[in-house]
Coordinates of C-alpha atoms in Angstrom, one line a residue:
M1 CA 82.3 120.3 129.4
L2 CA 84.4 119.3 127.3
V3 CA 82.8 116.0 125.1
G4 CA 84.8 113.6 123.0
P5 CA 85.8 110.2 123.1
P6 CA 88.7 108.2 125.0
G7 CA 92.6 109.1 123.5
T8 CA 91.6 112.6 121.9
G9 CA 92.9 115.1 124.9
K10 CA 90.2 116.9 127.1
T11 CA 92.0 116.1 130.1
L12 CA 95.6 117.5 128.3
L13 CA 93.8 120.9 126.7
A14 CA 92.6 121.1 131.4
K15 CA 96.0 120.5 131.4
A16 CA 96.7 123.0 128.9
I17 CA 94.4 125.8 130.7
A18 CA 95.6 124.7 133.7
G19 CA 99.1 126.7 132.7
E20 CA 97.2 129.3 130.3
A21 CA 94.6 130.7 133.3
K22 CA 97.7 132.8 135.4
V23 CA 94.4 131.8 138.5
P24 CA 94.5 128.8 141.1
F25 CA 93.6 125.5 139.6
F26 CA 91.5 123.1 141.6
S27 CA 91.0 119.5 139.3
I28 CA 89.6 116.2 140.8
S29 CA 88.3 112.8 139.4
G30 CA 84.4 112.1 139.4
S31 CA 85.7 108.8 141.3
D32 CA 87.0 111.0 144.1
F33 CA 83.9 112.2 145.0
V34 CA 82.2 108.7 145.5
E35 CA 82.5 106.4 148.8
M36 CA 80.6 103.9 150.6
F37 CA 79.1 105.7 153.7
V38 CA 76.6 108.3 152.7
G39 CA 77.0 111.9 153.2
V40 CA 80.3 112.0 152.0
G41 CA 80.4 112.7 148.4
A42 CA 78.4 115.6 149.1
A43 CA 80.5 116.7 152.0
R44 CA 83.6 117.3 149.7
V45 CA 81.9 119.0 147.0
R46 CA 80.9 121.3 149.4
D47 CA 84.7 121.9 150.7
M48 CA 85.7 121.8 147.7
F49 CA 83.4 124.4 146.5
E50 CA 84.4 126.4 149.9
Q51 CA 88.2 126.7 149.6
A52 CA 87.7 127.7 145.4
K53 CA 85.2 130.6 146.6
K54 CA 88.5 131.2 149.1
S55 CA 90.8 131.8 146.0
A56 CA 88.3 133.0 143.6
P57 CA 88.6 134.3 140.4
C58 CA 89.5 130.4 139.9
I59 CA 89.0 126.9 137.7
I60 CA 87.9 124.1 139.4
F61 CA 88.3 120.7 136.8
I62 CA 86.5 117.5 137.4
D63 CA 86.9 114.7 134.9
E64 CA 85.3 111.4 134.3
I65 CA 82.3 113.4 135.2
D66 CA 79.4 110.9 134.9
A67 CA 81.0 108.6 138.2
V68 CA 78.7 111.5 139.7
G69 CA 76.6 113.0 137.2
R70 CA 74.6 109.7 136.1
H71 CA 70.8 110.5 135.6
R72 CA 68.8 110.3 139.0
G73 CA 66.4 107.4 139.5
A74 CA 68.4 105.1 137.4
G75 CA 68.9 101.7 137.8
L76 CA 66.5 98.7 139.6
G77 CA 65.9 99.9 143.3
G78 CA 66.2 103.1 143.3
G79 CA 70.2 103.8 142.3
N80 CA 72.3 104.5 144.1
D81 CA 72.3 106.9 146.9
E82 CA 75.5 108.7 147.6
R83 CA 75.7 109.1 144.1
E84 CA 72.5 110.9 144.2
Q85 CA 73.1 112.8 146.7
T86 CA 76.5 114.0 145.4
L87 CA 75.2 115.1 142.9
N88 CA 72.6 117.3 144.5
Q89 CA 74.6 118.9 146.1
M90 CA 76.9 119.8 142.5
L91 CA 73.3 121.2 141.2
V92 CA 73.5 123.2 144.3
E93 CA 76.6 124.1 144.6
M94 CA 76.7 125.2 140.5
D95 CA 74.1 126.8 140.4
G96 CA 71.3 127.3 143.3
F97 CA 70.4 130.0 145.9
E98 CA 74.5 130.9 146.6
T99 CA 76.1 132.3 143.7
N100 CA 79.7 131.7 143.6
V101 CA 81.3 134.8 141.6
G102 CA 84.4 133.9 140.6
V103 CA 84.2 130.2 140.4
F104 CA 84.9 128.8 136.9
V105 CA 83.7 124.8 136.9
M106 CA 85.6 122.5 133.6
A107 CA 84.1 119.1 133.3
A108 CA 85.5 116.5 130.7
T109 CA 83.3 112.7 129.5
N110 CA 83.5 110.5 126.8
R111 CA 79.9 109.1 127.7
P112 CA 77.6 112.5 127.2
D113 CA 74.5 110.2 126.8
I114 CA 74.5 109.0 130.4
L115 CA 74.3 112.6 131.6
D116 CA 71.5 113.7 134.5
P117 CA 69.7 116.6 132.3
A118 CA 69.5 119.4 134.8
L119 CA 73.6 118.6 135.6
L120 CA 73.4 120.5 131.3
R121 CA 71.1 122.7 131.1
P122 CA 72.0 126.9 130.7
G123 CA 73.2 128.0 133.6
R124 CA 75.1 124.6 134.6
F125 CA 77.5 122.7 132.2
D126 CA 75.6 124.5 129.3
R127 CA 78.3 125.2 126.9
Q128 CA 79.8 121.0 125.5
V129 CA 83.1 121.6 123.7
F130 CA 83.1 118.5 121.5
V131 CA 87.1 117.3 121.5
T132 CA 86.1 115.3 118.0
L133 CA 89.2 112.9 116.4
P134 CA 91.3 114.1 114.6
D135 CA 91.6 115.4 110.6
V136 CA 94.9 114.3 108.9
R137 CA 96.2 118.0 109.7
G138 CA 95.5 117.7 112.6
R139 CA 96.7 113.9 112.8
E140 CA 100.1 115.8 111.0
A141 CA 100.9 118.1 114.1
I142 CA 100.2 115.8 117.1
L143 CA 103.2 113.4 114.8
N144 CA 105.9 116.3 115.4
V145 CA 104.7 117.2 118.5
H146 CA 105.6 113.3 119.7
M147 CA 108.6 112.6 117.3
R148 CA 110.1 115.2 119.2
K149 CA 110.9 113.0 122.1
V150 CA 112.8 110.5 119.5
P151 CA 115.7 110.7 117.0
V152 CA 114.0 110.2 113.9
G153 CA 115.2 109.2 110.3
Q154 CA 115.8 111.4 107.3
D155 CA 112.8 108.9 105.5
I156 CA 110.2 109.9 107.9
R157 CA 106.8 111.8 106.8
A158 CA 104.7 113.2 108.6
D159 CA 102.3 114.0 106.0
S160 CA 101.9 110.8 104.6
L161 CA 102.0 108.9 108.3
A162 CA 98.8 111.1 108.8
R163 CA 97.0 110.1 106.3
G164 CA 97.6 106.4 106.9
T165 CA 95.8 106.8 110.1
P166 CA 92.2 107.9 109.7
G167 CA 89.8 107.7 112.8
F168 CA 93.6 107.1 114.9
S169 CA 92.7 109.6 118.1
G170 CA 96.0 111.9 119.6
A171 CA 96.5 109.0 122.4
D172 CA 96.9 105.8 119.3
L173 CA 99.0 108.7 117.9
A174 CA 101.3 108.7 120.9
N175 CA 101.4 105.3 121.0
L176 CA 102.0 104.4 117.1
V177 CA 105.5 106.4 117.8
N178 CA 106.4 104.8 120.9
E179 CA 105.8 100.6 119.1
A180 CA 108.4 102.4 115.8
A181 CA 110.6 103.5 118.6
L182 CA 110.8 100.1 120.3
F183 CA 111.0 98.0 117.2
A184 CA 114.6 100.0 116.4
A185 CA 115.2 99.9 119.7
R186 CA 115.4 95.6 118.6
R187 CA 116.8 95.4 115.5
N188 CA 119.5 98.0 117.6
G189 CA 119.3 101.3 114.8
R190 CA 120.4 104.6 116.1
V191 CA 116.9 106.1 114.1
V192 CA 113.8 105.2 113.9
E193 CA 112.9 105.0 110.5
M194 CA 109.8 104.3 107.4
V195 CA 110.1 101.0 108.2
D196 CA 109.4 101.2 112.0
F197 CA 106.5 102.6 111.7
E198 CA 104.8 100.8 108.7
K199 CA 105.5 98.0 111.4
A200 CA 104.1 99.8 114.4
K201 CA 101.1 101.0 112.2
D202 CA 100.6 97.1 111.3
K203 CA 101.0 96.3 115.1
I204 CA 98.3 98.5 116.3
M205 CA 95.5 98.2 113.3
M206 CA 96.0 94.2 113.1
G207 CA 97.0 93.2 116.2
P208 CA 100.9 92.0 117.2
E209 CA 101.8 88.7 115.0
R210 CA 102.3 85.4 116.4
K211 CA 104.6 83.9 114.2
S212 CA 105.5 80.6 117.2
M213 CA 102.6 79.4 116.2
V214 CA 103.1 76.5 113.5
M215 CA 100.0 75.6 111.3
P216 CA 99.1 73.2 109.3
E217 CA 99.7 73.0 105.4
E218 CA 96.2 72.3 104.4
E219 CA 95.1 76.1 106.7
R220 CA 98.1 77.7 106.0
R221 CA 96.8 77.5 102.0
N222 CA 93.0 77.8 103.2
T223 CA 93.7 81.1 104.8
A224 CA 96.1 82.3 101.9
Y225 CA 92.9 81.3 99.1
H226 CA 90.3 82.9 102.5
E227 CA 92.1 86.2 102.5
S228 CA 93.3 85.9 98.4
G229 CA 89.6 86.4 98.1
H230 CA 88.7 89.2 100.4
A231 CA 91.6 91.6 98.9
L232 CA 90.2 90.4 94.8
V233 CA 86.6 91.6 95.8
A234 CA 87.5 94.9 97.3
R235 CA 89.4 95.6 94.2
L236 CA 86.9 95.2 91.7
M237 CA 84.4 96.6 93.5
P238 CA 83.2 99.7 94.0
K239 CA 83.2 102.5 96.4
T240 CA 85.9 99.8 98.6
D241 CA 88.9 101.6 100.2
P242 CA 92.2 100.3 98.6
V243 CA 93.9 97.5 99.8
H244 CA 96.8 97.9 102.0
K245 CA 98.6 94.6 102.7
V246 CA 97.4 91.5 103.3
T247 CA 99.2 88.2 105.3
V248 CA 98.7 84.9 106.4
I249 CA 101.1 85.6 109.8
P250 CA 98.3 85.3 112.4
R251 CA 97.7 88.3 113.8
G252 CA 96.3 89.1 117.1
R253 CA 93.5 86.6 117.3
A254 CA 92.6 86.4 113.0
L255 CA 95.0 83.6 111.4
G256 CA 95.7 85.7 108.6
V257 CA 94.2 90.0 107.5
T258 CA 93.5 92.0 104.9
M259 CA 93.9 95.6 106.2
Q260 CA 92.5 98.3 103.9
L261 CA 93.4 102.1 104.4
P262 CA 90.7 105.1 103.0
E263 CA 92.0 107.7 101.0
G264 CA 90.8 110.1 103.5
D265 CA 88.4 110.9 106.7
R266 CA 85.0 110.0 105.8
Y267 CA 82.1 111.0 108.1
S268 CA 79.4 109.2 106.8
L269 CA 78.8 106.3 103.8
D270 CA 76.6 105.5 101.5
K271 CA 74.6 102.3 100.1
E272 CA 76.9 101.5 97.2
R273 CA 80.2 101.7 99.9
M274 CA 78.3 99.5 102.4
L275 CA 76.4 96.8 100.1
S276 CA 80.4 96.7 98.2
T277 CA 81.4 96.1 102.4
I278 CA 79.6 93.3 102.3
S279 CA 80.6 91.5 99.3
V280 CA 84.1 92.2 100.4
L281 CA 83.5 90.1 103.5
F282 CA 82.5 87.0 101.7
G283 CA 85.1 87.1 99.5
G284 CA 86.6 84.9 102.4
R285 CA 84.4 82.1 102.6
I286 CA 83.5 82.0 98.7
A287 CA 87.1 81.6 98.1
E288 CA 87.5 78.7 100.9
E289 CA 84.2 76.8 98.7
V290 CA 85.3 77.1 95.4
F291 CA 89.0 76.4 96.1
M292 CA 89.8 74.1 99.0
H293 CA 86.0 72.6 98.4
Q294 CA 85.4 72.9 102.0
M295 CA 84.0 75.1 104.5
T296 CA 86.1 77.0 107.9
T297 CA 85.0 78.3 110.6
G298 CA 87.2 81.4 110.3
A299 CA 84.6 83.5 108.1
S300 CA 82.4 83.6 111.0
N301 CA 83.0 87.2 112.3
D302 CA 82.8 88.0 108.1
F303 CA 79.2 86.9 108.6
E304 CA 78.0 88.4 111.6
R305 CA 79.5 91.9 110.1
A306 CA 78.2 91.3 106.9
T307 CA 74.4 90.9 108.9
Q308 CA 75.0 93.8 111.4
I309 CA 75.3 96.7 108.1
A310 CA 72.4 94.1 105.9
R311 CA 69.9 94.7 109.0
D312 CA 71.4 98.3 109.9
M313 CA 71.1 99.5 106.4
V314 CA 67.4 98.4 106.5
T315 CA 66.2 98.9 109.9
R316 CA 68.3 102.1 110.8
Y317 CA 69.1 104.1 107.9
G318 CA 66.0 103.8 105.2
M319 CA 67.5 101.9 102.6
T320 CA 65.7 99.8 101.1
D321 CA 62.6 100.1 98.4
E322 CA 60.3 97.6 100.1
L323 CA 60.2 99.4 104.0
G324 CA 61.2 103.3 103.0
P325 CA 62.4 105.7 104.8
M326 CA 61.7 104.3 108.4
V327 CA 63.6 103.5 111.3
Y328 CA 62.4 99.5 112.7
A329 CA 64.8 99.3 114.9
E330 CA 64.3 98.0 118.1
N331 CA 65.1 100.8 121.4
E332 CA 68.0 99.6 123.4
G333 CA 68.0 102.0 126.0
E334 CA 69.9 100.2 128.7
V335 CA 68.9 99.9 131.7
F336 CA 71.1 101.9 134.4
L337 CA 70.6 104.7 132.5
G338 CA 66.8 106.0 134.0
R339 CA 66.0 104.6 130.4
S340 CA 63.2 102.0 129.3
V341 CA 63.6 98.5 131.4
T342 CA 61.9 95.9 128.7
K343 CA 63.1 96.3 125.0
T344 CA 60.6 98.2 123.0
T345 CA 59.8 97.3 119.5
T346 CA 57.6 99.3 117.0
M347 CA 57.7 95.7 114.5
S348 CA 54.0 93.4 113.9
E349 CA 55.7 90.5 112.8
E350 CA 54.7 90.9 109.6
T351 CA 56.8 93.7 109.0
M352 CA 59.2 91.4 110.9
R353 CA 59.2 89.1 108.6
K354 CA 59.3 91.3 106.2
V355 CA 63.1 93.1 107.3
D356 CA 64.1 89.5 107.6
A357 CA 63.0 89.1 104.0
V358 CA 65.1 92.3 103.0
I359 CA 67.9 91.6 104.9
R360 CA 68.3 87.9 103.4
R361 CA 67.6 89.6 100.1
I362 CA 70.9 91.7 100.9
I363 CA 72.4 89.1 101.5
D364 CA 72.3 87.2 98.4
E365 CA 72.9 89.8 96.1
Q366 CA 75.6 90.5 96.9
Y367 CA 77.5 87.2 98.1
T368 CA 76.1 86.0 94.4
I369 CA 78.1 89.3 93.2
A370 CA 81.0 88.3 95.2
R371 CA 81.2 84.4 93.5
K372 CA 81.2 85.5 90.2
L373 CA 84.3 87.9 90.8
I374 CA 85.9 85.5 92.4
E375 CA 84.9 82.7 90.0
G376 CA 86.1 84.4 86.7
N377 CA 89.3 85.8 87.9
Q378 CA 90.7 82.1 89.4
D379 CA 94.5 82.6 87.2
K380 CA 94.1 86.5 89.6
M381 CA 93.2 84.5 92.9
H382 CA 96.0 81.4 92.2
A383 CA 98.7 83.9 92.2
L384 CA 97.5 86.0 94.8
A385 CA 97.4 82.8 97.1
K386 CA 101.1 81.6 96.0
A387 CA 102.1 85.2 96.3
L388 CA 101.3 84.9 100.0
L389 CA 102.7 81.6 100.9
E390 CA 105.9 82.5 99.5
W391 CA 106.1 85.5 101.1
E392 CA 103.1 85.7 103.6
T393 CA 102.7 89.1 103.6
I394 CA 102.1 90.8 100.2
D395 CA 101.4 95.2 99.7
A396 CA 99.4 97.0 97.7
E397 CA 102.4 97.3 95.0
Q398 CA 102.4 93.7 94.5
I399 CA 98.8 93.5 94.3
D400 CA 98.4 95.9 91.7
D401 CA 100.9 93.8 89.6
I402 CA 99.2 90.4 90.0
M403 CA 95.7 92.8 89.0
N404 CA 97.3 94.2 86.0
G405 CA 99.0 90.1 85.3
R406 CA 102.3 91.2 85.9
P407 CA 104.4 88.6 88.3
P408 CA 104.6 90.0 91.3
R409 CA 107.8 92.0 92.4
P410 CA 109.8 90.9 95.4
P411 CA 109.4 92.5 98.5
K412 CA 111.5 95.1 99.6
D413 CA 113.4 93.5 102.3
W414 CA 113.9 89.5 101.1
T415 CA 116.1 87.6 99.7
P416 CA 115.6 85.5 97.1
T417 CA 119.0 83.7 97.7
A418 CA 117.1 81.5 100.6
P419 CA 113.2 80.3 99.3
T420 CA 112.7 78.5 102.2
P421 CA 110.1 75.4 102.2
P422 CA 107.2 75.5 104.2
P423 CA 107.3 74.5 108.4
G424 CA 106.7 70.8 108.8
G425 CA 109.0 69.6 105.9
A426 CA 106.0 70.2 103.4
A427 CA 105.4 69.9 100.3
P428 CA 106.0 73.7 98.6
P429 CA 103.0 75.5 97.2
L430 CA 101.7 75.1 93.8
S431 CA 101.3 76.4 90.6
P432 CA 98.7 78.1 88.9
D433 CA 98.6 75.4 86.4
E434 CA 98.6 72.6 89.5
A435 CA 96.2 74.2 91.8
P436 CA 92.9 72.2 92.0
A437 CA 89.8 73.2 90.2
A438 CA 86.7 75.2 90.5
A439 CA 83.9 73.5 92.1

């Protein structure tokens, strides 16, 4: 059984095995068995194994086996009879009364948690191969494979691209090369250059640019201060990922984006890093309050994520002294997985109140820390917002200049001869000494 997240190459591995095995290879999808007529799926399983026995030794590969291999008895009202009969037949064929000598069965799924336990017992799919997301060396090798298909420039370095794409699966990396090639084609370039890869990476991570959207000047300034708040707190808090890029160009559903990139692959989080993340998430709203004297709906997703991190720290990870190393999270078993229908909770009302109070304390403490940082660095906030209003996107180098008290260097593709006013004929952005004072 090949198990792993989507896009990591489970089906690709099966294709590679088919090519290397030098024996007949039968490939079928789990959904091919399931029909509206009861009994058809079970008959197809029998036919498939009969054919396989005739061609033994051979390999059978069942892709997306969770379509037929779900828990039996799941759901309300007895579950799906047809699917259960198909699964029963598969269980019998794999290790039943008759032995299938020389028939090797492989399967792939990204949902091993919903499979029937009888399917995973020793003698059936007893060997699970985890196909995980690639690490930095794996990403570099995958990029080199996909970059062979496109003409790339001399400045392309697969190792730096691999370092800048943590958490990308094989499918994401193939998409990255494809998007970069499209950007090169749009500018009529003969080869794909590093700038095309940067644009493609930004599009995948932050969403496509919506340059046609005309924002009112006040909203644009509000977004600039909001994103500057995130960036400043991210730079000053301990154990936060480096700020890679900040933009006030609307991307996807967001009016602006602050993108942080980890320096390397990370496999777990510690308490200090999670607390710092909560502070960074509050930076946007605090900046709006301090510099624009208003609150907007733009911070709703920030609050949602901050509250979820704080709740997980208290109820799942045992990271607080008041409640100790104990799990208080609710059992969120899905109805159609043959698990509990009702949400079971192990907490009394008194404990629930205590949990809420501790979550509130964590959020208030981190909010206060972020507010002190923003109020104590108003000159840097004005400089960040001014740079964002002028150039729309700033990167790590320009943020470093501002944080070190130097005037930021202009972007590489910037032409200073044409300083265009903001859209809508509004006044140019205020200089730091003209900007409104803190509340």
